[in-house]
Coordinates of C-alpha atoms in Angstrom, one line a residue:
M156 CA -14.1 -22.5 -40.9
L157 CA -14.2 -18.9 -39.6
V158 CA -14.9 -15.9 -41.8
I159 CA -14.2 -12.3 -40.9
N160 CA -15.3 -9.6 -43.4
G161 CA -15.7 -12.2 -46.2
R162 CA -12.2 -13.6 -45.6
Q163 CA -11.6 -17.1 -44.3
V164 CA -9.1 -16.9 -41.5
R165 CA -7.2 -19.2 -39.2
Y166 CA -8.2 -19.4 -35.5
I167 CA -7.5 -21.1 -32.3
K168 CA -10.4 -22.4 -30.1
G169 CA -10.6 -20.5 -26.9
K170 CA -9.5 -17.2 -28.3
T171 CA -11.8 -14.2 -28.6
I172 CA -13.0 -12.6 -31.8
L173 CA -10.8 -9.6 -31.1
E174 CA -7.7 -11.8 -30.5
T175 CA -8.4 -13.8 -33.7
A176 CA -8.9 -10.7 -35.7
R177 CA -5.6 -9.2 -34.5
D178 CA -3.8 -12.5 -35.2
N179 CA -5.0 -12.2 -38.8
S180 CA -4.1 -8.5 -39.1
I181 CA -7.7 -7.3 -39.0
H182 CA -8.1 -4.2 -36.9
I183 CA -10.9 -3.7 -34.5
P184 CA -10.7 -0.6 -32.3
S185 CA -10.7 -1.0 -28.5
L186 CA -9.8 1.0 -25.5
C187 CA -10.3 -1.5 -22.7
A188 CA -8.7 -4.7 -24.2
H189 CA -5.0 -5.3 -23.5
E190 CA -2.9 -8.4 -24.3
R191 CA -1.8 -8.9 -20.7
L192 CA -5.3 -8.6 -19.2
P193 CA -8.4 -10.7 -19.1
S194 CA -11.3 -9.5 -21.2
F195 CA -13.6 -7.0 -19.7
G196 CA -15.9 -5.5 -22.3
A197 CA -16.0 -2.0 -20.9
C198 CA -15.5 0.4 -23.8
R199 CA -17.9 -1.4 -26.3
L200 CA -15.9 0.0 -29.2
C201 CA -15.1 -3.5 -30.4
M202 CA -18.8 -4.4 -31.3
V203 CA -19.1 -6.8 -34.2
K204 CA -21.9 -8.6 -36.0
V205 CA -22.1 -12.4 -35.9
N206 CA -24.4 -14.1 -38.3
G207 CA -27.2 -15.9 -36.6
T208 CA -27.3 -13.7 -33.5
S209 CA -29.4 -10.7 -32.8
G210 CA -27.8 -7.4 -32.0
F211 CA -24.1 -6.8 -31.7
M212 CA -21.4 -8.7 -29.7
N213 CA -18.3 -7.6 -27.9
A214 CA -15.3 -8.9 -29.9
C215 CA -13.1 -8.8 -26.8
T216 CA -15.3 -11.1 -24.7
T217 CA -16.9 -13.4 -27.3
P218 CA -15.0 -16.6 -28.0
V219 CA -14.7 -17.8 -31.6
K220 CA -16.6 -20.9 -32.7
D221 CA -16.7 -23.1 -35.8
D222 CA -18.6 -21.7 -38.8
M223 CA -18.8 -18.2 -37.4
I224 CA -19.3 -15.4 -40.0
I225 CA -18.3 -12.1 -38.5
T226 CA -18.6 -8.6 -39.8
T227 CA -16.4 -5.9 -38.2
D228 CA -16.7 -2.8 -40.4
S229 CA -20.2 -2.5 -41.8
L230 CA -21.8 1.0 -42.1
E231 CA -24.1 0.1 -39.2
I232 CA -21.2 -1.0 -37.0
K233 CA -19.3 2.2 -37.8
K234 CA -22.2 4.4 -36.8
L235 CA -22.6 2.5 -33.6
R236 CA -18.9 2.9 -32.8
R237 CA -19.0 6.6 -33.4
A238 CA -22.0 7.0 -31.1
I239 CA -20.3 5.0 -28.4
F240 CA -17.1 7.0 -28.8
E241 CA -19.1 10.2 -28.6
L242 CA -20.4 9.2 -25.2
I243 CA -16.8 8.4 -24.1
L244 CA -15.5 11.8 -25.2
S245 CA -18.4 13.6 -23.5
E246 CA -16.8 12.9 -20.2
H247 CA -13.2 13.3 -21.3
P248 CA -11.4 16.6 -22.1
S249 CA -11.7 16.3 -25.9
S250 CA -12.0 19.8 -27.4
C251 CA -8.6 19.4 -29.1
M252 CA -9.6 16.2 -30.8
V253 CA -12.5 17.9 -32.7
C254 CA -10.9 21.3 -33.1
D255 CA -10.5 22.3 -36.8
Q256 CA -7.1 23.9 -35.9
A257 CA -5.8 20.8 -34.2
A258 CA -3.2 20.0 -36.9
H259 CA -2.0 23.6 -36.9
C260 CA -1.8 23.7 -33.1
D261 CA 0.2 20.4 -33.0
K262 CA 2.8 22.0 -35.3
L263 CA 3.1 25.1 -33.2
N264 CA 3.1 23.3 -29.9
S265 CA 5.3 20.3 -30.7
G266 CA 6.2 19.7 -27.0
V267 CA 4.0 19.2 -24.0
M268 CA 2.7 22.4 -22.4
K269 CA 3.1 22.0 -18.7
A270 CA -0.1 22.8 -16.8
G271 CA -1.6 22.1 -13.4
V272 CA -5.0 21.1 -14.8
I273 CA -5.4 19.2 -18.1
T274 CA -8.1 20.7 -20.2
G275 CA -7.2 19.3 -23.6
C276 CA -4.6 17.4 -25.6
H277 CA -2.2 20.3 -25.6
T278 CA -1.7 20.1 -21.8
C279 CA -1.8 16.3 -21.5
P280 CA 1.5 14.5 -20.7
N281 CA 0.2 11.5 -22.6
R282 CA -0.6 13.4 -25.7
E283 CA 1.7 11.5 -28.1
M284 CA 0.8 8.1 -26.6
C285 CA -2.9 8.6 -26.0
E286 CA -5.0 5.7 -27.3
V287 CA -8.1 7.9 -27.3
R288 CA -6.5 10.2 -29.9
I289 CA -5.6 7.2 -32.0
V290 CA -9.2 5.9 -32.0
A291 CA -10.4 9.5 -32.8
D292 CA -8.1 9.5 -35.8
E293 CA -9.2 6.1 -36.9
L294 CA -12.8 7.1 -36.8
N295 CA -12.1 10.4 -38.5
F296 CA -13.8 12.1 -35.6
K297 CA -14.5 15.8 -36.2
S298 CA -17.5 16.7 -33.9
I299 CA -19.4 15.7 -30.8
R300 CA -23.1 16.1 -30.5
F301 CA -23.1 16.0 -26.7
P302 CA -21.9 18.7 -24.3
M303 CA -18.6 17.9 -22.6
F304 CA -19.0 17.2 -18.9
Y305 CA -15.9 17.9 -16.8
K306 CA -16.0 15.9 -13.6
E307 CA -14.1 18.4 -11.5
L308 CA -12.4 15.7 -9.5
P309 CA -9.3 16.9 -7.5
I310 CA -6.0 15.9 -9.0
E311 CA -4.4 13.4 -6.6
R312 CA -0.8 14.3 -5.9
T313 CA -0.4 13.2 -2.2
D314 CA 1.3 9.9 -3.0
P315 CA 4.9 9.4 -4.2
F316 CA 5.9 8.7 -7.7
F317 CA 2.8 9.2 -9.7
D318 CA -0.1 11.6 -10.2
R319 CA -3.8 10.7 -10.8
D320 CA -6.2 12.9 -12.7
Y321 CA -9.4 10.9 -12.9
N322 CA -11.0 13.7 -14.9
L323 CA -9.3 11.9 -17.9
C324 CA -10.4 8.4 -16.9
I325 CA -12.7 6.6 -19.3
H326 CA -13.4 3.7 -17.0
C327 CA -11.7 1.1 -19.2
G328 CA -10.8 -0.9 -16.1
R329 CA -7.2 -1.7 -17.3
C330 CA -5.6 -0.3 -14.1
V331 CA -8.0 -2.3 -11.9
R332 CA -7.4 -5.5 -13.8
V333 CA -3.6 -5.2 -13.9
C334 CA -3.6 -4.5 -10.2
Q335 CA -6.0 -7.4 -9.3
D336 CA -5.3 -10.1 -12.0
V337 CA -1.6 -9.5 -12.8
E338 CA -0.1 -8.1 -9.6
G339 CA -2.6 -9.8 -7.3
A340 CA -2.6 -6.7 -5.1
N341 CA -6.3 -5.6 -5.2
I342 CA -5.4 -2.1 -4.4
L343 CA -7.4 -0.4 -7.2
V344 CA -11.1 -0.9 -7.4
F345 CA -14.2 0.8 -8.9
T346 CA -15.8 2.9 -6.2
K347 CA -19.3 4.3 -6.1
R348 CA -21.9 3.5 -8.8
G349 CA -23.6 4.9 -11.9
H350 CA -22.6 8.3 -13.1
D351 CA -20.3 8.8 -10.0
T352 CA -18.2 5.7 -10.7
K353 CA -14.5 6.3 -10.4
V354 CA -11.3 4.3 -9.9
G355 CA -9.7 4.5 -6.5
T356 CA -8.7 2.6 -3.4
S357 CA -11.1 1.1 -0.9
F358 CA -12.3 3.7 1.6
E359 CA -10.5 6.4 -0.6
K360 CA -7.2 5.7 1.3
P361 CA -4.0 7.2 -0.1
H362 CA -2.0 4.5 -1.9
I363 CA 0.9 4.9 0.5
D364 CA -1.4 3.8 3.3
T365 CA -2.4 0.6 1.5
D366 CA -0.3 -2.3 0.4
C367 CA 0.4 -0.7 -3.0
K368 CA 3.9 -1.8 -4.2
F369 CA 4.2 1.3 -6.5
C370 CA 5.1 -1.1 -9.4
G371 CA 3.7 1.4 -11.9
Q372 CA 1.9 -1.3 -13.9
C373 CA -1.4 0.7 -13.7
I374 CA 0.4 3.6 -15.5
D375 CA 1.8 1.4 -18.2
V376 CA -1.6 0.1 -19.2
C377 CA -3.6 3.3 -18.9
P378 CA -4.8 4.4 -22.4
T379 CA -5.1 8.1 -21.4
G380 CA -3.2 10.5 -19.2
A381 CA -5.2 9.8 -16.1
L382 CA -2.3 8.0 -14.5
S383 CA 1.2 9.4 -15.1
A384 CA 4.7 9.0 -13.6
R385 CA 5.5 12.3 -12.0
G386 CA 9.2 12.1 -12.9
Q387 CA 8.7 11.7 -16.6
K388 CA 5.3 13.2 -17.5
W389 CA 6.6 16.5 -19.0
Y390 CA 9.4 15.1 -21.1
D391 CA 7.1 14.3 -24.1
C392 CA 8.1 11.4 -26.4
P393 CA 11.5 9.9 -25.7
D394 CA 14.3 10.5 -28.3
D395 CA 15.3 6.8 -28.0
Q396 CA 14.5 3.6 -26.2
F397 CA 16.9 0.9 -25.0
R398 CA 16.6 -2.4 -23.0
T399 CA 18.9 -3.4 -20.1
T400 CA 19.0 -5.2 -16.8
C401 CA 18.5 -3.6 -13.4
M402 CA 21.4 -3.9 -11.1
L403 CA 19.8 -2.5 -7.9
C404 CA 19.2 -6.1 -6.7
N405 CA 19.8 -9.7 -7.9
K406 CA 16.3 -10.4 -9.3
G407 CA 17.5 -9.7 -12.9
C408 CA 14.5 -7.6 -14.0
R409 CA 14.6 -6.4 -17.6
F410 CA 13.8 -2.8 -18.5
E411 CA 12.7 -0.7 -21.4
V412 CA 14.4 2.7 -20.8
D413 CA 13.2 6.0 -22.2
V414 CA 16.0 8.5 -23.1
K415 CA 15.5 12.2 -23.7
W416 CA 18.4 14.7 -24.3
D417 CA 20.9 11.9 -23.3
R418 CA 19.2 11.5 -19.9
I419 CA 17.2 8.6 -18.6
V420 CA 13.6 9.9 -18.1
G421 CA 11.6 6.7 -17.7
M422 CA 11.7 3.0 -16.9
R423 CA 9.2 0.2 -17.5
P424 CA 9.2 -3.6 -17.7
D425 CA 10.6 -5.0 -20.9
P426 CA 7.4 -6.1 -22.8
D427 CA 9.2 -8.9 -24.5
Y428 CA 10.8 -10.5 -21.4
K429 CA 8.1 -13.1 -20.7
T430 CA 9.9 -14.6 -17.7
L431 CA 8.7 -11.6 -15.7
K432 CA 5.0 -12.3 -14.8
T433 CA 4.7 -9.2 -12.7
G434 CA 6.2 -5.7 -12.8
I435 CA 9.5 -4.4 -11.6
C436 CA 9.9 -3.1 -8.0
V437 CA 9.6 0.6 -7.0
K438 CA 13.4 1.1 -7.0
G439 CA 13.7 0.1 -10.6
R440 CA 10.5 1.6 -11.9
F441 CA 10.8 5.1 -10.4
C442 CA 14.1 5.7 -8.6
I443 CA 16.7 5.1 -11.3
P444 CA 16.1 8.4 -13.4
V445 CA 16.1 10.6 -10.3
L446 CA 19.1 8.7 -8.7
F447 CA 21.4 8.7 -11.8
N448 CA 20.5 12.2 -13.0
N449 CA 21.3 13.6 -9.5
V450 CA 23.4 16.8 -9.5
E451 CA 25.6 15.3 -6.7
R452 CA 27.1 12.7 -9.0
L453 CA 30.9 12.5 -8.9
K454 CA 32.1 13.8 -12.3
F455 CA 35.9 14.5 -12.0
P456 CA 38.9 12.7 -10.5
R457 CA 40.1 14.5 -7.4
M458 CA 43.3 14.4 -5.3
L459 CA 43.9 15.7 -1.8
K460 CA 46.2 18.7 -1.8
N461 CA 46.6 21.0 1.2
F462 CA 43.7 19.3 3.0
K463 CA 41.4 19.9 0.0
L464 CA 40.2 17.7 -2.8
Y465 CA 41.1 19.3 -6.2
P466 CA 39.9 18.2 -9.6
T467 CA 42.6 16.6 -11.8
N468 CA 42.8 14.4 -14.9
W469 CA 43.0 10.6 -15.3
D470 CA 46.7 10.5 -16.3
E471 CA 47.8 12.4 -13.2
V472 CA 45.5 10.5 -10.7
S473 CA 46.4 7.1 -12.2
L474 CA 50.2 7.8 -11.8
Y475 CA 49.6 9.1 -8.3
I476 CA 47.8 5.8 -7.3
A477 CA 50.5 3.7 -9.0
E478 CA 53.2 5.4 -7.0
M479 CA 51.2 4.9 -3.8
F480 CA 50.9 1.2 -4.5
E481 CA 54.6 0.9 -5.2
K482 CA 55.4 2.4 -1.7
Y483 CA 53.7 -0.4 0.2
P484 CA 54.0 -4.2 0.2
P485 CA 50.9 -6.0 -1.1
S486 CA 50.1 -7.3 2.4
K487 CA 49.3 -3.7 3.4
I488 CA 46.9 -3.0 0.6
A489 CA 43.2 -4.0 0.5
I490 CA 40.6 -3.8 -2.3
Y491 CA 36.8 -3.6 -1.5
L492 CA 34.7 -4.9 -4.3
S493 CA 31.1 -3.6 -4.4
N494 CA 28.3 -6.0 -5.2
F495 CA 27.1 -3.5 -7.8
L496 CA 30.2 -4.0 -10.1
T497 CA 29.6 -5.7 -13.4
N498 CA 31.1 -9.2 -13.9
E499 CA 33.7 -7.7 -16.2
A500 CA 34.8 -5.0 -13.7
E501 CA 35.0 -7.6 -10.9
Y502 CA 37.2 -9.8 -13.1
V503 CA 39.5 -7.0 -14.0
F504 CA 39.9 -6.0 -10.3
L505 CA 40.7 -9.6 -9.3
K506 CA 43.2 -9.9 -12.1
F507 CA 44.7 -6.6 -11.0
A508 CA 45.0 -7.8 -7.4
E509 CA 46.5 -11.1 -8.5
Q510 CA 49.3 -9.5 -10.5
L511 CA 50.1 -7.2 -7.6
E512 CA 49.9 -10.1 -5.2
I513 CA 47.2 -8.3 -3.2
T514 CA 45.4 -11.0 -1.2
T515 CA 43.0 -8.9 1.0
I516 CA 39.8 -8.7 -1.0
L517 CA 36.9 -7.4 0.9
R518 CA 33.3 -7.9 -0.2
K519 CA 31.0 -6.9 2.7
P520 CA 31.2 -4.4 5.7
E521 CA 32.0 -7.2 8.1
D522 CA 35.2 -7.9 6.2
L523 CA 36.5 -4.5 7.2
E524 CA 37.7 -5.9 10.5
Q525 CA 40.6 -7.4 8.4
I526 CA 42.0 -3.9 8.1
T527 CA 42.9 -3.9 11.8
K528 CA 43.9 -7.5 11.9
K529 CA 46.3 -7.2 9.0
G530 CA 47.4 -3.6 9.6
I531 CA 46.1 -2.5 6.2
T532 CA 47.6 0.9 5.1
V533 CA 45.9 1.4 1.7
L534 CA 42.2 0.8 1.0
Y535 CA 40.9 0.9 -2.5
T536 CA 37.1 0.8 -2.3
T537 CA 34.4 0.8 -4.9
E538 CA 31.7 1.6 -2.5
G539 CA 30.9 4.0 0.3
L540 CA 31.8 2.4 3.6
P541 CA 30.8 3.3 7.2
N542 CA 33.1 4.1 10.2
L543 CA 36.4 4.1 8.4
K544 CA 37.8 6.6 11.0
K545 CA 38.0 3.8 13.5
Y546 CA 40.6 1.9 11.5
K547 CA 43.8 3.7 12.7
S548 CA 46.2 1.8 10.4
L549 CA 44.7 3.3 7.3
K550 CA 46.8 6.1 5.8
H551 CA 45.4 6.2 2.2
I552 CA 41.9 5.7 1.0
I553 CA 41.1 5.5 -2.7
F554 CA 37.4 6.1 -3.2
Q555 CA 35.9 4.9 -6.5
E556 CA 32.2 5.7 -6.4
V557 CA 29.2 7.3 -8.0
F558 CA 28.2 9.7 -5.2
P559 CA 30.1 11.3 -2.3
S560 CA 28.8 8.7 0.2
E561 CA 30.2 7.4 3.5
G562 CA 34.0 7.6 3.6
Y563 CA 34.3 10.3 0.9
D564 CA 35.5 12.9 3.4
L565 CA 38.4 10.7 4.4
A566 CA 39.5 9.9 0.9
E567 CA 42.8 10.9 -0.5
V568 CA 41.8 10.1 -4.1
I569 CA 38.4 10.3 -5.7
L570 CA 37.6 8.3 -8.8
P571 CA 34.2 9.0 -10.4
A572 CA 32.6 5.8 -11.7
A573 CA 29.8 5.2 -14.2
T574 CA 26.5 3.6 -13.2
F575 CA 25.2 0.4 -14.8
T576 CA 23.1 2.5 -17.3
E577 CA 26.4 4.0 -18.6
Q578 CA 28.3 0.9 -19.5
F579 CA 28.2 -2.4 -21.2
G580 CA 28.7 -5.7 -19.5
T581 CA 26.9 -8.5 -17.6
Y582 CA 25.6 -9.0 -14.1
T583 CA 24.9 -12.3 -12.4
T584 CA 21.4 -12.6 -11.0
K585 CA 19.1 -15.3 -9.9
R586 CA 18.3 -15.8 -13.6
G587 CA 22.0 -16.2 -14.4
P588 CA 24.3 -13.7 -16.1
M589 CA 22.2 -10.9 -17.6
P590 CA 23.3 -8.4 -20.3
I591 CA 23.9 -4.7 -19.3
Q592 CA 23.3 -2.2 -22.1
K593 CA 24.9 1.3 -22.2
I594 CA 22.0 3.7 -22.3
V595 CA 23.6 7.1 -21.9
K596 CA 27.1 8.7 -21.5
A597 CA 28.6 9.0 -18.1
P598 CA 28.8 12.6 -16.8
D599 CA 32.0 14.5 -17.7
L600 CA 35.1 12.4 -16.9
A601 CA 33.4 9.6 -15.0
L602 CA 34.5 6.2 -16.4
E603 CA 33.5 2.5 -16.3
D604 CA 35.1 0.7 -13.3
W605 CA 37.1 -1.6 -15.4
K606 CA 38.6 1.2 -17.5
I607 CA 39.7 3.0 -14.3
V608 CA 41.6 -0.1 -13.1
C609 CA 43.2 -0.6 -16.6
K610 CA 44.5 3.0 -16.4
I611 CA 46.1 2.3 -13.0
A612 CA 47.5 -1.0 -14.3
K613 CA 49.1 0.7 -17.2
E614 CA 51.0 3.1 -14.9
L615 CA 52.2 0.0 -12.9
D616 CA 53.4 -1.6 -16.1
L617 CA 51.1 -4.6 -15.6
T618 CA 50.3 -6.8 -18.6
G619 CA 47.0 -7.9 -20.0
F620 CA 45.0 -4.8 -19.3
D621 CA 44.8 -3.4 -22.8
F622 CA 41.1 -4.3 -23.2
I623 CA 39.2 -2.3 -25.8
D624 CA 35.7 -3.2 -24.7
T625 CA 33.8 -5.7 -22.4
D626 CA 33.6 -8.2 -25.2
E627 CA 37.3 -8.8 -25.0
I628 CA 37.0 -9.1 -21.2
D629 CA 34.2 -11.7 -21.7
Q630 CA 36.4 -13.7 -24.1
E631 CA 39.2 -13.8 -21.5
I632 CA 36.7 -14.8 -18.8
G633 CA 35.5 -17.6 -21.0
R634 CA 39.1 -18.8 -21.6
M635 CA 40.0 -18.6 -17.9
K636 CA 36.7 -20.4 -17.0
Y637 CA 36.0 -17.8 -14.3
Q638 CA 32.7 -18.5 -12.5
T639 CA 30.6 -15.5 -11.5
E640 CA 28.4 -15.8 -8.5
I641 CA 24.9 -14.4 -7.8
K642 CA 25.3 -11.0 -6.2
P643 CA 24.0 -11.1 -2.6
V644 CA 21.7 -8.1 -3.0
D645 CA 18.1 -8.7 -2.3
E646 CA 15.1 -6.6 -3.5
Y647 CA 14.8 -4.7 -0.2
Y648 CA 18.5 -3.5 -0.1
L649 CA 18.2 0.2 0.2
K650 CA 21.6 1.4 -1.0
Y651 CA 23.4 1.7 -4.3
R652 CA 27.2 1.4 -3.9
G653 CA 27.0 2.6 -0.3
T654 CA 24.7 5.5 -1.0
P655 CA 21.2 5.3 0.5
I656 CA 18.8 5.6 -2.4
A657 CA 16.3 7.6 -0.3
E658 CA 18.9 10.4 0.1
K659 CA 18.8 11.1 -3.6
V660 CA 15.2 10.2 -4.3
P661 CA 12.7 12.3 -2.2
D662 CA 9.7 10.2 -3.2
F663 CA 11.4 7.0 -2.1
D664 CA 12.3 8.7 1.2
L665 CA 8.7 9.5 1.7
L666 CA 7.7 5.9 1.0
L667 CA 10.2 4.5 3.5
K668 CA 9.2 7.0 6.2
A669 CA 5.5 6.3 5.8
R670 CA 6.1 2.5 6.0
K671 CA 9.0 2.4 8.5
D672 CA 7.1 0.0 10.7
R673 CA 6.7 -2.6 7.9
E674 CA 9.2 -5.4 7.4
K675 CA 8.8 -5.0 3.7
P676 CA 8.0 -1.4 2.6
W677 CA 6.6 -2.5 -0.8

């Protein structure tokens, strides 16, 4: 039998009082406890009274036992929590939390106020997600007896991807524990002692000079704004959140994606995807918003006229490609399939090639030598390719890509493609076929790869390309028993559809240059 606040509850031996209370919908405030981390007992806000013991006990570190009688909300405990919380706030910019105009100010300043130095909630990028504010509201906190001590620590912005303002740190230890116990990296530690204690790296090295993977897990567990992702810190709360699979490699990592103003502004590991013990890599965690929101995205179909690429519409460009295909025998046409195509797009391409009797299907740069061997005249590529000038037999290049990458300047036709965050489908990874969720709209006239092929097929009077959505394609794939293969793209592949990611993401470029001598840069 176990009793909490006069109520008999169910419990599992080995769990802590805090875990048991939460399992039974009994709330105990805490700022250091986290479901993914081992107990630490840093904040002391979860103090409870256990009958038969002297003093108070940490709910987050004390395991439950038979016949325990626990009190979590007595007047004495509430007074103790308020005193502990006062001490926490005395070293955290907290004037906004106790200001009598806070509610009025929140209405006037509904968005985050961008500032170089965070002096209160109104300038904190974590304002709407701050756990300190939540506890302050729970305790109905209106005043602090102690003077606020601002640590005057320099804001650390020298590393790529995230900023660190340890003036906001409450020493909960979450970032240290996730780095050591979950990632096994041991990059973050507590440095110095006593009043001067702070989180940092050994010997105060920049993260880029350590073995930090820039997974961002420390940011995800931070209860304050001390750690923040530089690319998303000033967007305020997202308008919506979705879940999808990363297609930058074949690991099959699942994401939770933040969307603001129909733009991807943040990525983090899917909290419900338990297969992933550790976090996602730096490419997925930080590069996708900057990469896919890039101003250099291809947005309109283009055709070469008078030695210049001019914007056109899909009907005109589809007809132009169809007429081009009709001019040449299938043996003189090649299709290059990117490893970043969805399974549905790849299937539609192969079906398209089969009906046209095109047998030259290229999948890797080494396959390009077939252009010379077979005297290929027309190349339809879904990825930027190097050194196309050397293939003298090529007369026409159709370039279906996301960015103007290698080969763009030689193309006769440009077809703007959607990224994997702008379409539905599946992608075969080491974990098998994984679902791809459409998160945002593709820019302007850019289309999903399979839709582009269907438009061309229509102009060629091919049958079986009147798909409405990817569900119909998947049904046909099932009937045809088409087997998808794991994409040969490992975690350290540095391009997306032929475009070097570092060209579009400055922080990623900084990371690669700083670690150019390492076999694995993260």
